[in-house]
XYZ file of C-alpha atoms in Angstrom:
508
model
C 91.282 104.644 87.199
C 87.805 104.165 88.567
C 87.425 106.129 91.734
C 84.981 105.924 94.579
C 83.861 109.258 95.936
C 84.142 110.081 99.600
C 81.513 108.309 101.642
C 80.527 110.909 104.118
C 78.476 114.040 104.191
C 80.574 116.697 105.829
C 77.691 119.042 106.427
C 76.991 117.332 109.711
C 78.629 118.979 112.682
C 77.539 116.592 115.379
C 79.866 114.136 117.045
C 80.832 112.971 120.452
C 82.740 115.329 122.703
C 86.429 114.638 122.982
C 87.970 116.260 125.997
C 91.525 115.651 124.914
C 91.471 116.997 121.406
C 88.362 118.963 120.713
C 87.766 120.143 117.283
C 89.336 119.763 114.006
C 89.476 116.187 113.125
C 90.211 113.903 115.967
C 88.145 110.807 116.502
C 86.127 109.995 119.513
C 88.020 109.070 122.672
C 86.658 105.563 122.607
C 88.125 104.786 119.230
C 91.724 105.023 120.375
C 91.555 101.527 121.787
C 90.424 99.826 118.627
C 92.605 97.656 116.444
C 93.785 97.888 112.893
C 91.550 95.102 111.625
C 88.444 96.820 112.886
C 89.555 100.010 111.216
C 89.259 98.432 107.814
C 85.829 97.061 108.699
C 84.779 100.477 109.921
C 85.427 102.124 106.601
C 84.212 99.291 104.473
C 80.897 99.432 106.232
C 80.744 103.216 105.749
C 79.977 103.630 109.420
C 80.051 107.020 111.063
C 79.764 108.115 114.624
C 77.509 111.091 115.102
C 76.187 110.960 118.603
C 76.025 113.934 120.944
C 77.221 117.343 120.018
C 80.883 118.138 119.631
C 83.161 120.346 117.658
C 84.833 117.713 115.614
C 84.212 118.228 111.960
C 86.515 115.767 110.346
C 87.394 112.299 110.937
C 90.131 111.899 113.477
C 93.265 110.039 112.915
C 94.667 109.897 116.334
C 94.815 112.192 119.249
C 94.551 114.914 116.663
C 91.514 116.294 114.931
C 90.778 116.727 111.290
C 88.671 119.424 109.762
C 86.579 118.947 106.720
C 83.587 121.009 105.878
C 81.229 118.457 104.507
C 81.741 115.109 106.095
C 80.089 113.737 109.146
C 82.307 112.854 112.019
C 84.193 109.752 111.233
C 87.021 108.187 113.013
C 89.827 108.040 110.647
C 92.072 106.154 112.850
C 89.612 104.858 115.314
C 91.128 101.484 115.281
C 94.720 102.064 116.081
C 95.914 101.814 119.623
C 97.856 105.005 119.864
C 97.064 108.635 119.242
C 96.135 109.826 115.794
C 96.565 113.120 114.093
C 93.392 114.105 112.343
C 92.969 116.490 109.542
C 90.937 119.526 110.222
C 87.634 119.175 108.566
C 85.217 121.912 109.470
C 82.210 119.601 109.448
C 83.879 117.331 111.959
C 85.343 119.764 114.386
C 83.774 118.920 117.664
C 81.089 121.287 118.812
C 82.444 121.520 122.291
C 79.937 120.869 125.011
C 79.532 124.190 126.670
C 80.105 122.595 130.024
C 82.409 122.881 132.998
C 82.729 119.208 133.772
C 86.046 117.795 134.865
C 87.627 115.172 132.686
C 90.707 113.024 132.609
C 93.720 114.217 130.683
C 97.340 113.151 130.581
C 99.996 115.402 132.016
C 102.809 116.376 129.689
C 106.162 117.982 130.098
C 107.795 120.173 127.514
C 108.489 118.052 124.418
C 111.916 117.723 122.959
C 112.268 119.003 119.431
C 114.968 117.302 117.430
C 116.779 119.118 114.644
C 117.913 116.824 111.868
C 120.722 117.295 109.374
C 121.137 115.728 105.976
C 122.697 112.340 106.354
C 124.747 110.292 104.010
C 123.496 107.405 101.975
C 125.543 105.769 99.304
C 123.999 105.129 95.930
C 122.439 101.672 95.939
C 123.735 99.047 93.583
C 121.606 96.876 91.341
C 118.437 95.643 93.006
C 114.917 94.754 92.061
C 111.964 96.995 92.770
C 110.783 94.794 95.600
C 114.133 94.707 97.353
C 115.089 97.116 100.086
C 118.831 97.694 100.086
C 118.685 100.374 102.736
C 116.258 99.013 105.282
C 115.026 95.561 106.142
C 111.246 95.196 106.097
C 111.047 92.760 108.998
C 110.566 94.239 112.450
C 113.216 91.914 113.933
C 115.831 92.883 111.368
C 117.958 95.926 111.897
C 118.429 98.887 109.676
C 121.246 98.352 107.207
C 123.301 101.486 106.846
C 125.037 101.390 103.504
C 126.693 104.737 103.845
C 129.696 105.942 105.734
C 128.690 107.354 109.102
C 131.242 110.140 108.761
C 130.173 111.384 105.324
C 127.404 113.861 104.731
C 125.090 113.891 101.722
C 125.201 117.401 100.331
C 122.355 119.035 98.528
C 124.296 119.094 95.261
C 124.024 115.324 95.117
C 120.312 115.317 95.860
C 119.687 117.985 93.238
C 119.769 115.270 90.585
C 117.585 112.844 92.543
C 113.886 112.351 93.073
C 112.856 112.425 89.387
C 111.605 108.881 89.570
C 108.335 107.429 88.333
C 106.278 104.964 90.368
C 104.740 101.902 88.793
C 100.943 101.766 88.870
C 100.128 98.441 90.511
C 96.459 98.632 89.569
C 94.336 101.620 90.623
C 97.214 102.909 92.774
C 97.569 106.332 91.151
C 96.042 107.843 94.333
C 98.964 106.392 96.317
C 101.613 107.372 93.786
C 100.342 110.942 93.726
C 100.673 111.320 97.504
C 104.044 109.559 97.639
C 105.488 111.981 95.106
C 104.222 114.998 97.043
C 105.728 113.673 100.277
C 108.948 112.694 98.500
C 109.430 116.336 97.530
C 108.656 117.606 101.040
C 112.155 118.571 102.102
C 112.048 118.146 105.904
C 110.489 114.682 105.602
C 112.914 113.715 102.861
C 115.955 114.675 104.926
C 114.599 112.825 107.934
C 114.241 109.636 105.882
C 117.804 109.946 104.543
C 119.388 110.109 107.979
C 122.041 107.590 108.857
C 120.616 107.145 112.326
C 116.975 106.699 111.336
C 116.997 103.352 113.149
C 117.490 105.206 116.419
C 114.221 107.082 115.892
C 112.071 104.026 115.259
C 109.472 103.214 117.880
C 109.190 99.484 118.531
C 107.090 99.841 121.671
C 103.396 99.220 122.213
C 102.546 102.806 121.244
C 103.167 101.867 117.596
C 101.025 99.328 115.781
C 103.685 98.606 113.159
C 106.698 98.803 115.504
C 108.687 100.892 113.037
C 108.174 98.635 110.016
C 106.081 101.147 108.058
C 108.673 103.904 108.452
C 111.425 101.466 107.442
C 109.584 100.516 104.282
C 108.768 104.129 103.464
C 112.413 105.128 103.947
C 113.443 102.246 101.673
C 111.180 103.600 98.968
C 112.524 107.135 99.401
C 116.102 105.867 99.117
C 115.235 104.120 95.868
C 113.546 107.232 94.492
C 116.393 109.598 95.383
C 119.487 107.408 95.116
C 118.763 105.500 91.932
C 121.492 103.794 89.933
C 122.329 105.456 86.644
C 119.719 104.798 83.988
C 116.984 103.778 86.395
C 113.861 105.950 86.333
C 110.963 103.802 87.613
C 110.481 102.081 90.968
C 107.759 99.688 92.065
C 106.092 100.610 95.391
C 104.660 97.098 95.813
C 106.577 96.288 98.995
C 105.494 99.595 100.534
C 101.888 98.983 99.498
C 101.899 95.599 101.199
C 103.156 97.214 104.393
C 100.670 100.096 104.473
C 97.949 97.500 103.923
C 98.937 95.834 107.182
C 98.546 99.140 109.002
C 95.324 100.140 107.212
C 93.600 97.049 105.727
C 91.475 99.116 103.381
C 94.574 99.553 101.199
C 95.316 95.834 100.867
C 93.438 95.425 97.599
C 93.403 97.332 94.355
C 90.140 99.219 94.622
C 89.762 102.928 93.995
C 90.761 105.142 96.927
C 90.912 108.795 97.890
C 94.359 110.423 97.962
C 93.575 112.628 100.950
C 92.378 109.690 103.015
C 95.502 107.756 102.081
C 97.650 110.716 103.125
C 96.040 110.843 106.561
C 96.541 107.160 107.166
C 100.129 107.289 106.008
C 101.065 110.301 108.135
C 99.458 108.687 111.159
C 101.293 105.424 110.605
C 104.637 107.136 110.075
C 104.073 109.271 113.161
C 103.415 106.216 115.310
C 106.545 104.536 114.007
C 108.756 107.426 115.124
C 106.723 108.370 118.175
C 109.035 109.573 120.954
C 106.489 108.341 123.495
C 107.295 104.695 124.153
C 104.969 104.115 127.109
C 101.298 104.864 127.382
C 101.042 107.914 129.661
C 99.161 107.808 132.929
C 96.022 109.974 132.747
C 95.513 112.861 135.119
C 92.374 114.802 135.984
C 92.024 118.269 134.487
C 89.635 120.790 136.022
C 87.953 122.631 133.175
C 86.867 125.474 135.444
C 90.446 126.030 136.485
C 91.596 125.986 132.863
C 88.995 128.598 131.970
C 90.759 130.993 134.318
C 94.023 130.586 132.410
C 95.096 132.960 129.685
C 94.038 131.692 126.291
C 97.578 131.261 124.972
C 98.453 129.233 128.078
C 95.414 127.017 127.581
C 96.424 126.443 123.972
C 99.941 125.507 125.024
C 98.645 123.167 127.727
C 96.367 121.453 125.203
C 99.261 121.066 122.761
C 101.464 119.498 125.410
C 98.742 117.078 126.439
C 98.482 115.931 122.836
C 102.239 115.486 122.607
C 102.267 113.366 125.712
C 100.469 110.696 123.697
C 102.123 111.252 120.340
C 105.266 113.306 119.818
C 107.136 112.678 116.589
C 109.120 114.291 113.830
C 106.049 113.865 111.615
C 104.075 116.050 114.005
C 106.927 118.565 114.041
C 106.502 118.860 110.274
C 102.758 118.511 109.642
C 101.053 119.131 112.993
C 99.041 122.312 113.480
C 96.516 123.489 116.062
C 93.030 124.922 115.643
C 91.030 126.944 118.093
C 87.282 126.293 118.216
C 85.005 128.837 119.905
C 81.438 127.852 120.746
C 79.211 130.682 122.009
C 75.709 130.340 123.405
C 73.385 132.673 121.522
C 71.182 133.045 124.619
C 73.650 133.841 127.436
C 76.860 134.448 125.397
C 78.783 131.868 127.441
C 81.856 130.710 125.487
C 83.533 127.320 125.373
C 86.989 127.308 123.782
C 88.848 124.155 122.799
C 92.035 123.443 120.870
C 92.781 120.575 118.494
C 95.732 119.265 116.550
C 95.359 118.540 112.850
C 97.215 116.970 109.919
C 95.438 118.990 107.247
C 92.534 121.350 106.737
C 89.599 120.262 104.580
C 88.233 123.480 103.198
C 84.868 123.814 101.443
C 84.290 125.223 97.991
C 81.439 127.642 97.305
C 78.599 125.655 95.718
C 77.250 128.428 93.557
C 80.393 129.626 91.768
C 82.390 128.301 88.828
C 85.599 129.897 90.079
C 86.954 131.104 93.389
C 90.218 131.764 95.213
C 91.985 129.652 97.807
C 91.806 132.557 100.218
C 88.024 132.683 99.838
C 87.800 128.947 100.565
C 89.931 129.304 103.697
C 87.759 132.204 104.808
C 84.637 130.108 104.238
C 86.099 127.368 106.405
C 86.749 129.803 109.242
C 83.460 131.717 109.029
C 81.097 131.711 111.982
C 78.552 128.901 111.809
C 75.087 128.781 113.339
C 74.187 125.626 115.295
C 70.476 125.190 115.813
C 67.804 122.529 115.665
C 69.268 119.055 116.128
C 72.748 120.555 116.317
C 72.107 122.641 119.428
C 74.714 121.810 122.108
C 74.184 121.832 125.850
C 75.073 125.135 127.497
C 76.681 124.662 130.912
C 75.442 128.015 132.113
C 71.859 127.692 130.860
C 71.773 123.969 131.742
C 69.898 123.203 128.537
C 70.447 122.938 124.809
C 70.717 126.332 123.176
C 71.373 127.702 119.690
C 75.063 128.499 119.388
C 77.638 129.869 116.999
C 80.879 128.099 116.244
C 83.992 129.653 114.802
C 87.404 128.240 113.966
C 90.786 129.913 113.822
C 94.409 128.816 113.559
C 96.305 128.751 116.844
C 99.544 127.133 115.668
C 100.816 127.009 112.093
C 102.522 123.836 110.845
C 105.770 123.763 108.921
C 103.970 122.030 106.047
C 100.378 123.212 105.619
C 98.210 120.691 103.767
C 94.944 122.011 102.341
C 92.312 119.602 101.060
C 89.829 121.085 98.592
C 86.499 119.391 99.234
C 85.446 118.619 95.713
C 83.397 115.521 96.499
C 80.024 115.811 98.205
C 77.933 113.107 99.822
C 74.684 114.229 98.309
C 72.319 111.894 96.517
C 73.965 112.865 93.244
C 77.455 112.139 94.640
C 78.798 114.918 92.470
C 82.285 116.319 92.061
C 82.810 120.067 92.074
C 85.059 121.109 89.192
C 85.286 124.631 90.541
C 88.405 126.452 89.410
C 90.326 127.482 92.528
C 92.968 130.128 91.966
C 95.701 129.392 94.502
C 99.023 131.206 94.921
C 102.215 129.369 93.989
C 104.188 131.701 96.237
C 103.354 133.999 99.130
C 100.167 132.559 100.583
C 99.608 135.022 103.421
C 97.142 134.104 106.132
C 97.420 137.491 107.830
C 95.499 139.049 104.956
C 92.393 137.039 105.822
C 89.770 138.095 108.355
C 89.626 136.192 111.666
C 91.671 133.261 110.336
C 94.367 133.564 112.975
C 93.484 133.186 116.647
C 93.539 136.354 118.730
C 96.035 134.688 121.053
C 98.369 133.592 118.236
C 101.916 134.630 119.056
C 104.818 135.430 116.784
C 104.957 136.479 113.144
C 102.277 135.004 110.933
C 104.027 132.779 108.379
C 103.939 133.035 104.619
C 103.645 129.772 102.658
C 104.928 128.651 99.260
C 103.410 125.829 97.232
C 105.541 122.672 96.928
C 103.146 119.988 95.712
C 99.681 119.177 94.389
C 97.717 115.959 94.213
C 95.443 116.440 91.204
C 92.310 114.440 90.402
C 90.787 114.470 86.943
C 87.516 112.804 86.037
C 84.334 112.184 87.993
C 83.316 110.628 91.292
C 83.202 107.175 89.750
C 86.034 107.298 87.244
C 89.160 109.373 87.360
C 92.922 109.546 87.661
C 95.468 111.092 90.050
C 98.736 112.759 89.153
C 101.143 114.903 91.185
C 102.860 118.183 90.411
C 105.804 118.910 92.681
C 108.558 121.481 93.120
C 111.968 119.877 93.477
C 113.237 120.753 96.984
C 116.763 121.518 95.732
C 116.445 122.832 92.168
C 113.019 124.497 92.643
C 111.944 123.176 89.240
C 108.396 121.897 88.850
C 107.746 118.412 87.489
C 104.639 116.396 86.729
C 104.510 112.815 88.034
C 101.983 110.662 86.206
C 102.645 107.209 87.678
C 105.780 106.001 85.856
C 106.032 109.121 83.679
C 107.925 112.225 84.840
C 108.437 115.414 82.874
C 109.493 118.998 83.490
C 106.836 121.715 83.716
C 108.278 124.639 81.802
C 105.198 126.844 82.112
C 104.128 127.372 85.721
C 100.724 128.628 84.631
C 99.841 124.961 84.047
C 100.124 124.292 87.757
C 96.877 126.009 88.730
C 93.893 124.051 87.407
C 90.414 122.834 88.338
C 91.922 119.371 89.015
C 93.786 120.501 92.148
C 92.645 118.372 95.083
C 95.281 118.395 97.867
C 97.743 121.295 98.176
C 101.048 121.128 100.042
C 102.465 124.453 101.272
C 105.822 124.966 102.966
C 106.377 127.702 105.535
C 108.739 130.317 104.161
C 111.889 130.822 106.183
C 113.098 134.333 106.839
């Protein structure tokens, strides 16, 4: 598959200040009112927004920020009307204005966290790849529950499911790779197999697709996990048509980036099950008053403000929070902001042929000097000053997605084939220096690898495959579009083709 490399240079750390979600990867405040059509135009025109100085280093998807260490600030979901969860990209984390100005923020109450159990779903009968026996694709049609409401799908039944190939529709290996990784993400899988999924769909104005995208995704998951005997390949064409309506850049068959597709998909799914059905009324937040709060209380208040706009099961699973500390090198005044993220885009060392994942994470979190054109305004000095910026993790997600930034936006548009040695089990963040926020509370989680989106080839020509651990048998399989086979030697999992890593928080 021919592949276009990412179109942004993540070395830029300038962007506009976002008072709601500062940092990681959220888009500018103004972009939240844009529409889906303009979103496609935004990316097709390769436009970026790099005015004023902020801490956002990744393109934003919603109310959340994304971190990526090499791309300029770009609004990932600047065009969708509701909040968007960005991925944390270090080069796009907003360089917070070191200022005490008041700004408008929504007030939020404590969110409700829903615990989901495995639901029943009877094995579908004969149907074509484009049919959806479980869910109707039209927004006016209701979810068709084919299973008994009293029965419960046990894990023993699902242990034989999921080993399904996806048809390549034409340069759609990037999509198939991500879909397989998400299909083997257990909490998302169980949510999609619920009998009462219809009750979680958001058909209000806070969702662009009014639940249709989640319906179509759940249809696809049902086909992949509850296949009739003898069926091993499913066509994702109906799903592709639907995601194209949410994000027009995916309507055609051009080469795309799997990480960008993942961000769009998570944002769209989150909107479709958003528990917030009415746009919240903004309130005014006094930054000076917040500065007098304990740091952990400020982090919690920021998290709740984000959830007031977008609060979904998708955020429960994938949402994390970064802390961004900006310190004036002249007067040592500190500005601290917190941002939600979908994933972390971590840089690779440019001068090494091999490295470790832990080293890349450490590089992402290292203190950065902001000088020259990047100097932010210091509220205490009342002028632009050289500053340092440092990131740390304030809240760990259930599923930690790490994007290895292999593609650079230099004149050569090169791909880094650096070998990154990443742990399959027991990724421990507490062993890294200054990665966790000082105000982080609770035990620091350990993560185990559950999926990889691999890219082989160059910037201009390449192919995506997925390697995933089955959520019930714990066996690893390789998904190469329609082909699926068992990985008997786990040493094959770690390679220089690894691009997006999916880690699951280990339960005690």
